Coordinates of C-alpha atoms in Angstrom, one line a residue:
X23 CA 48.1 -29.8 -64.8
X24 CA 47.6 -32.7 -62.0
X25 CA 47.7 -29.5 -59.4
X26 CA 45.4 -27.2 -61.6
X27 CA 43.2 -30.2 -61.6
X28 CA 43.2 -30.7 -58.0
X29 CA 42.9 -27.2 -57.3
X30 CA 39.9 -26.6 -59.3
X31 CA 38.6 -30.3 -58.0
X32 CA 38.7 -28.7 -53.8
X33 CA 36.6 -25.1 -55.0
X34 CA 34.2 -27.2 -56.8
X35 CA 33.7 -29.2 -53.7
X36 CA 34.2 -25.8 -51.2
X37 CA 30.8 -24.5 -53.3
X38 CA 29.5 -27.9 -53.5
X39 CA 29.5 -27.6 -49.1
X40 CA 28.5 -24.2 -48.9
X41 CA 25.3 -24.7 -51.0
X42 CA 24.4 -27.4 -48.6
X43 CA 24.7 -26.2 -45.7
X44 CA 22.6 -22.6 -47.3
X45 CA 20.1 -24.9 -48.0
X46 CA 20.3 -26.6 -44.6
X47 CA 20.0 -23.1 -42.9
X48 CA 17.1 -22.6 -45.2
X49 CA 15.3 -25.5 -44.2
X50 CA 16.0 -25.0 -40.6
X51 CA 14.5 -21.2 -41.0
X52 CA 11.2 -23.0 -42.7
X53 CA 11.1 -25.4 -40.0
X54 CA 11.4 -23.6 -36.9
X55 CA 8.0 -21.8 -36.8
X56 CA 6.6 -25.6 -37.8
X57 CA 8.6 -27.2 -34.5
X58 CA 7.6 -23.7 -32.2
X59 CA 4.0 -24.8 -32.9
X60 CA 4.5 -27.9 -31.9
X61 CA 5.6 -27.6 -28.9
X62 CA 3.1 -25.3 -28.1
X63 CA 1.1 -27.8 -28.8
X64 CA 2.7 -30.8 -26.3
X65 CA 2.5 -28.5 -23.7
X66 CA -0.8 -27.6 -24.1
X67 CA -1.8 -31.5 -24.2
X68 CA -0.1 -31.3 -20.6
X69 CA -3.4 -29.7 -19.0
X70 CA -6.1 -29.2 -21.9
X71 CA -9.5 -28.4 -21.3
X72 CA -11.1 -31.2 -20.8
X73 CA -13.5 -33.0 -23.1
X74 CA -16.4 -32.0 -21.2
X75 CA -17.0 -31.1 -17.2
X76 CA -16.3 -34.2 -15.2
X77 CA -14.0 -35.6 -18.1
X78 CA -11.2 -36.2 -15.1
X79 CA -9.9 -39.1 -13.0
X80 CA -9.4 -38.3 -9.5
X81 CA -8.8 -35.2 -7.4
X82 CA -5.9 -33.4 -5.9
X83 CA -6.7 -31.4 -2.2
X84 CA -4.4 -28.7 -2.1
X85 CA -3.7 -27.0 1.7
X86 CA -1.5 -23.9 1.7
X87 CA 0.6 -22.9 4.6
X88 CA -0.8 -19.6 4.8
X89 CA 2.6 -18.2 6.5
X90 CA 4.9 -18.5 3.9
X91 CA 1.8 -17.3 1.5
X92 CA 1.8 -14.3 2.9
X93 CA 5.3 -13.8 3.6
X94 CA 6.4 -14.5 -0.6
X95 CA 3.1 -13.1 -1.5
X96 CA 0.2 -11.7 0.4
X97 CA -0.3 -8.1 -0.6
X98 CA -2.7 -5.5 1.3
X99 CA -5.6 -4.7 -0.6
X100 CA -5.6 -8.2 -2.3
X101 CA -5.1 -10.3 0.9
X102 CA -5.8 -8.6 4.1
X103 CA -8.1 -11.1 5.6
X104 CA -5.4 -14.0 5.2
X105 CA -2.5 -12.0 5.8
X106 CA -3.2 -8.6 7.4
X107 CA -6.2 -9.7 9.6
X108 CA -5.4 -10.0 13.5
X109 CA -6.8 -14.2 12.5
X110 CA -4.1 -16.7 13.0
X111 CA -4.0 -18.9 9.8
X112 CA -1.8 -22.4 9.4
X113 CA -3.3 -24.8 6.8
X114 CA -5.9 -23.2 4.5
X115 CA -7.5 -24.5 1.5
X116 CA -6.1 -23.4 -1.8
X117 CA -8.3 -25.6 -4.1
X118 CA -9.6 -28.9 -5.0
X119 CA -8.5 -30.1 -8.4
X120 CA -9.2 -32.5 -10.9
X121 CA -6.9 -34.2 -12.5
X122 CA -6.1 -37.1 -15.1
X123 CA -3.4 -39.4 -14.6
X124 CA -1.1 -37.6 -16.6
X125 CA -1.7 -33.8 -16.9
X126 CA -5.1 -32.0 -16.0
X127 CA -8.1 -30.3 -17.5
X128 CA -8.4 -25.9 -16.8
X129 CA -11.3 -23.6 -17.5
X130 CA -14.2 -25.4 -19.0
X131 CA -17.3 -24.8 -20.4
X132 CA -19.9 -25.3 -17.9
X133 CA -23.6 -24.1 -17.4
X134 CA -23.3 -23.2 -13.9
X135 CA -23.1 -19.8 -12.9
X136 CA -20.2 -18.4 -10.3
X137 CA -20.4 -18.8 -6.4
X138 CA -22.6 -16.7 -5.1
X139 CA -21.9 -13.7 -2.6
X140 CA -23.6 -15.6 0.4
X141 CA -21.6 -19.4 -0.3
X142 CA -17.9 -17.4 -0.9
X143 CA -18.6 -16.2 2.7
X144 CA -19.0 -19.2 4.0
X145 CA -16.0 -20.5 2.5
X146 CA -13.8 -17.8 3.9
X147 CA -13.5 -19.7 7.1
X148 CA -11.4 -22.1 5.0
X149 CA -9.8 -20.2 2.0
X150 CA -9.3 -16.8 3.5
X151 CA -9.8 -14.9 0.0
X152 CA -12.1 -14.1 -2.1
X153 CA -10.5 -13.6 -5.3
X154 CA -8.9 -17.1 -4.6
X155 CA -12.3 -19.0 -4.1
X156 CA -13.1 -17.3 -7.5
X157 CA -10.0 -18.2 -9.1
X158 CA -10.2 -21.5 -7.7
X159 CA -14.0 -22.4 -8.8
X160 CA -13.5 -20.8 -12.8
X161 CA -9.7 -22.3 -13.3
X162 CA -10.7 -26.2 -11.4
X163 CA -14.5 -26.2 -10.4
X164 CA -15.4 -25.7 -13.5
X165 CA -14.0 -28.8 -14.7
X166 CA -15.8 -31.2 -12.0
X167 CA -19.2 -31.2 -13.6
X168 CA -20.2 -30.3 -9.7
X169 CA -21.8 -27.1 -9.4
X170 CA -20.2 -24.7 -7.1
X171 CA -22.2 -25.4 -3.7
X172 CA -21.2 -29.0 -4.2
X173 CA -17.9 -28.3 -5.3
X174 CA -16.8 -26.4 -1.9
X175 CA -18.2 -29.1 0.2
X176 CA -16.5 -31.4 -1.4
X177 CA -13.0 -29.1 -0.7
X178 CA -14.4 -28.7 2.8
X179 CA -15.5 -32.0 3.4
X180 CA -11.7 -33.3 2.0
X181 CA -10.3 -30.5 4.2
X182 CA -11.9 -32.0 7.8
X183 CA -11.4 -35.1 6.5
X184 CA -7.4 -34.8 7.1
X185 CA -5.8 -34.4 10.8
X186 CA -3.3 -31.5 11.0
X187 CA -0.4 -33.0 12.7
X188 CA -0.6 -31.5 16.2
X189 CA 3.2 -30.3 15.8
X190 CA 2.1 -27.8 13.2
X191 CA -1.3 -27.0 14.9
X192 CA -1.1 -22.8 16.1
X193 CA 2.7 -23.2 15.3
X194 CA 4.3 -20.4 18.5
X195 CA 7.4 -20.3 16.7
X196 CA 9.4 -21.3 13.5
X197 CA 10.5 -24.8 13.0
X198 CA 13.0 -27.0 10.6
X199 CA 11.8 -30.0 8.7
X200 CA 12.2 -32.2 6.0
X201 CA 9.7 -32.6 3.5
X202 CA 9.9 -36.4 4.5
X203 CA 9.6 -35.6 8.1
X204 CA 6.6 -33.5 7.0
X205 CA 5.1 -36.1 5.2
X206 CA 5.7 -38.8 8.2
X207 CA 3.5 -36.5 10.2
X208 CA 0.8 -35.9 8.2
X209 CA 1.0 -40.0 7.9
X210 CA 0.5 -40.4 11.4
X211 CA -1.8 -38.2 11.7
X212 CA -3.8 -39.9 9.6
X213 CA -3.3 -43.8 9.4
X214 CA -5.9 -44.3 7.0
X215 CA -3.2 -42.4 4.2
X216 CA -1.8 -44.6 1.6
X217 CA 1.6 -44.2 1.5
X218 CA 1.7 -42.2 -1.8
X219 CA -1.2 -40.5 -1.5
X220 CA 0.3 -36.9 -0.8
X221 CA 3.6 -34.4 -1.5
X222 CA 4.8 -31.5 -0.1
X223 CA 5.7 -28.8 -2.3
X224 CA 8.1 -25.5 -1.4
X225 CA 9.3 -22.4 -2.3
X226 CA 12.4 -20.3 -1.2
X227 CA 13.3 -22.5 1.1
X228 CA 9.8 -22.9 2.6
X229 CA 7.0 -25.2 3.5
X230 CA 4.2 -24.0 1.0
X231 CA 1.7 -26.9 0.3
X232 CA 0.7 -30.1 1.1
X233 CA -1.6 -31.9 -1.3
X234 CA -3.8 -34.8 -1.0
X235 CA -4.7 -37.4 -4.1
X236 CA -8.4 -38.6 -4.0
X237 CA -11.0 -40.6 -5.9
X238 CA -13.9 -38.8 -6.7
X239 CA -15.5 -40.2 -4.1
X240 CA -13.3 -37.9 -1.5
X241 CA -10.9 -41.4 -0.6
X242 CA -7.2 -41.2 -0.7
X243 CA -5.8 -42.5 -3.5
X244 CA -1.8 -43.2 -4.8
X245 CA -0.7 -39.5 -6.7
X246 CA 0.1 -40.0 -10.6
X247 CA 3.8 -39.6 -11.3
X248 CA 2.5 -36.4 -13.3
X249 CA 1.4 -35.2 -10.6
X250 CA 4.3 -36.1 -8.4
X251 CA 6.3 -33.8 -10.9
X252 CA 5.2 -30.6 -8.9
X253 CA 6.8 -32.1 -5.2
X254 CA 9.8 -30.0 -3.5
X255 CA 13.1 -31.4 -4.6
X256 CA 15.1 -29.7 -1.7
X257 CA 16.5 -32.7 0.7
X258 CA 17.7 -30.5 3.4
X259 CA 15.5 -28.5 5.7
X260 CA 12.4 -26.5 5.1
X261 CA 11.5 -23.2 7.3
X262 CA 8.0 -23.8 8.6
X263 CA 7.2 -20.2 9.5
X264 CA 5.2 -19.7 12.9
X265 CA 1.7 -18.8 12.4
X266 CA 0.9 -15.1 13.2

């Protein structure tokens, strides 16, 4: 009797587990579309539209070293000025975006109408692209409460505003650097930098940005460490790629 008892005692509690854990399972079945959405939702918080144009804190000048653009990604048809042309591009502007101190606003609602034909020329001389001076005005322009004239001076004034470092000026050939030793030139270059005021960001290996916190006022201003989250983790040497 003691071991029928026991018995029976160990499959009460073998079904008393299993209907647990099915319930567990069922609530983790109910629950994951709950938790997807969610998440969705954090990340979205990340960079949200902003709460209306101008809604941001300071800016973030973004220069492009057109080689390794066009050697990762230029394609003819899309980008034969910047990369198919016989022009020699280093440094370019890729855009001028605002940002809050932790995430950044995208594509808002504004009542000004696109660059026109005439000012998109004009900025060629400094983004060599039109669909990227498009891109660049509808994804971050929009969100400066500038309309666009004012918005690409304000990328082009920020753009002259910052000395190349000579080193990198009409580069004959292909060089090694760290991104500190980047950074340290752009520095002196430019005394006036604070000393967290820009990053260097890569791809493949490559040198493919340098960007530039300001105030809205075009001043250089310490980055945000959310902002600091997009800077090249590779310690060892970059490949700055000679300009054409």
């Amino acid at each position: 009797m003691t071991v029928s008892n026991s018995l029976g005692s160990d499959n009460n509690k073998e079904r008393s587990e299993r209907t647990k854990m099915q319930k567990s399972k069922s609530a983790a079945r109910f629950l994951v579309p709950y938790l997807t959405l969610l998440a969705s939702i954090l990340a979205l918080a990340t960079h949200a539209t902003a709460k209306s144009a101008g809604d941001f804190d300071y800016y973030i000048l973004t220069l492009s070293w057109s080689p390794s653009y066009c050697a990762d990604d230029g394609k003819k048809g899309r980008d034969n000025l910047q990369c198919f042309s016989q022009r020699n591009y280093g440094f370019v502007v890729h855009g001028l975006w605002p940002q809050y101190e932790k995430g950044y606003p995208e594509y808002c609602n504004t009542s000004f109408r696109k660059p026109s034909s005439k000012l998109v020329d004009q900025m060629l001389k400094f983004s060599p692209s039109r669909g990227l001076i498009y891109h660049e005005w509808k994804k971050h322009g929009t969100c400066t409460g500038l309309n666009p004239l004012d918005y690409f001076r304000k990328a082009v004034k920020g753009f002259k505003a910052i000395k190349r470092p000579e080193s990198l000026v009409g580069l004959p050939r292909p060089v090694l650097m760290t991104t500190k030793e980047i950074e340290q030139a752009f520095f002196k270059a430019n005394p006036n930098l604070p000393r967290n005021s820009l990053f260097v960001t890569c791809k493949k290996q490559k040198l493919r940005e340098v960007r530039i916190c300001m105030d809205k006022n075009g001043k250089p201003r310490r980055c945000s460490a959310s902002a600091l989250n997009g800077s090249c983790r590779n310690r060892g040497k970059l490949r700055i790629l000679s300009v054409r």
